[in-house]
Amino acid sequence: ACSSGTQTQTCTDTNNCGTTTGRPPLTQSCSVDTTAPVVSSLAFTTSVNTAQITFATSEPAISVVEYGPTTVLGTRLTSSLLTTVHGVTLDNLAPATTYQVRVTVTDAAGNVASAPAFSLTTLPATPPPDAMPPVLTGVAVIEVTPTAATVTFSTNEPAVGSVAFGPTAQYGTTVSGPA
């Protein structure tokens, strides 16, 4: 391992350097990695119950994504794969909820960097379809003339109403409009 700019290797039969008789340890110069990886291209997409977070690092690194509904966070996902392209899915999220997220990466030399914390909001749940018909109330016939009549009514929700009329029980004419 490289320490303070030098590393020492002692010959053994396991590293195939030939005979070990009388061979002194080999010392050579090396460079120590002190540069933390840089996080870039951070992006996310959300659905009702999940969020997909993607990002890149300037050198191979492992990643930790922490998230929660407050800045305390609380949930931690770790990837131990050294890579420059990262992706993580946050599962079992609540609909229409804002989550705070922090991404931290560590390279092979142990250098650590964090991207600025950010927030994301999951999509709202789709309401179930309206299976109940509107309730009709206050039906009244007003302003009756020899050639016209006004019919009024109310509904408990937005609806399109229609009035069927005619000279017999089969009606014959229908007029529709907002209720």
PDB file of C-alpha atoms in Angstrom, residues 129-135 157:
ATOM      1  CA  PRO A 129     -63.165   6.509 -10.786  1.00  0.00           C
ATOM      2  CA  ASP A 130     -66.470   8.042  -9.688  1.00  0.00           C
ATOM      3  CA  ALA A 131     -68.866   5.079  -9.563  1.00  0.00           C
ATOM      4  CA  MET A 132     -71.823   6.927  -8.063  1.00  0.00           C
ATOM      5  CA  PRO A 133     -74.324   8.848 -10.222  1.00  0.00           C
ATOM      6  CA  PRO A 134     -75.127  12.446  -9.295  1.00  0.00           C
ATOM      7  CA  VAL A 135     -77.984  13.010  -6.866  1.00  0.00           C
ATOM      8  CA  GLU A 157     -71.502  17.185  -8.168  1.00  0.00           C
TER       9      GLU A 157
END
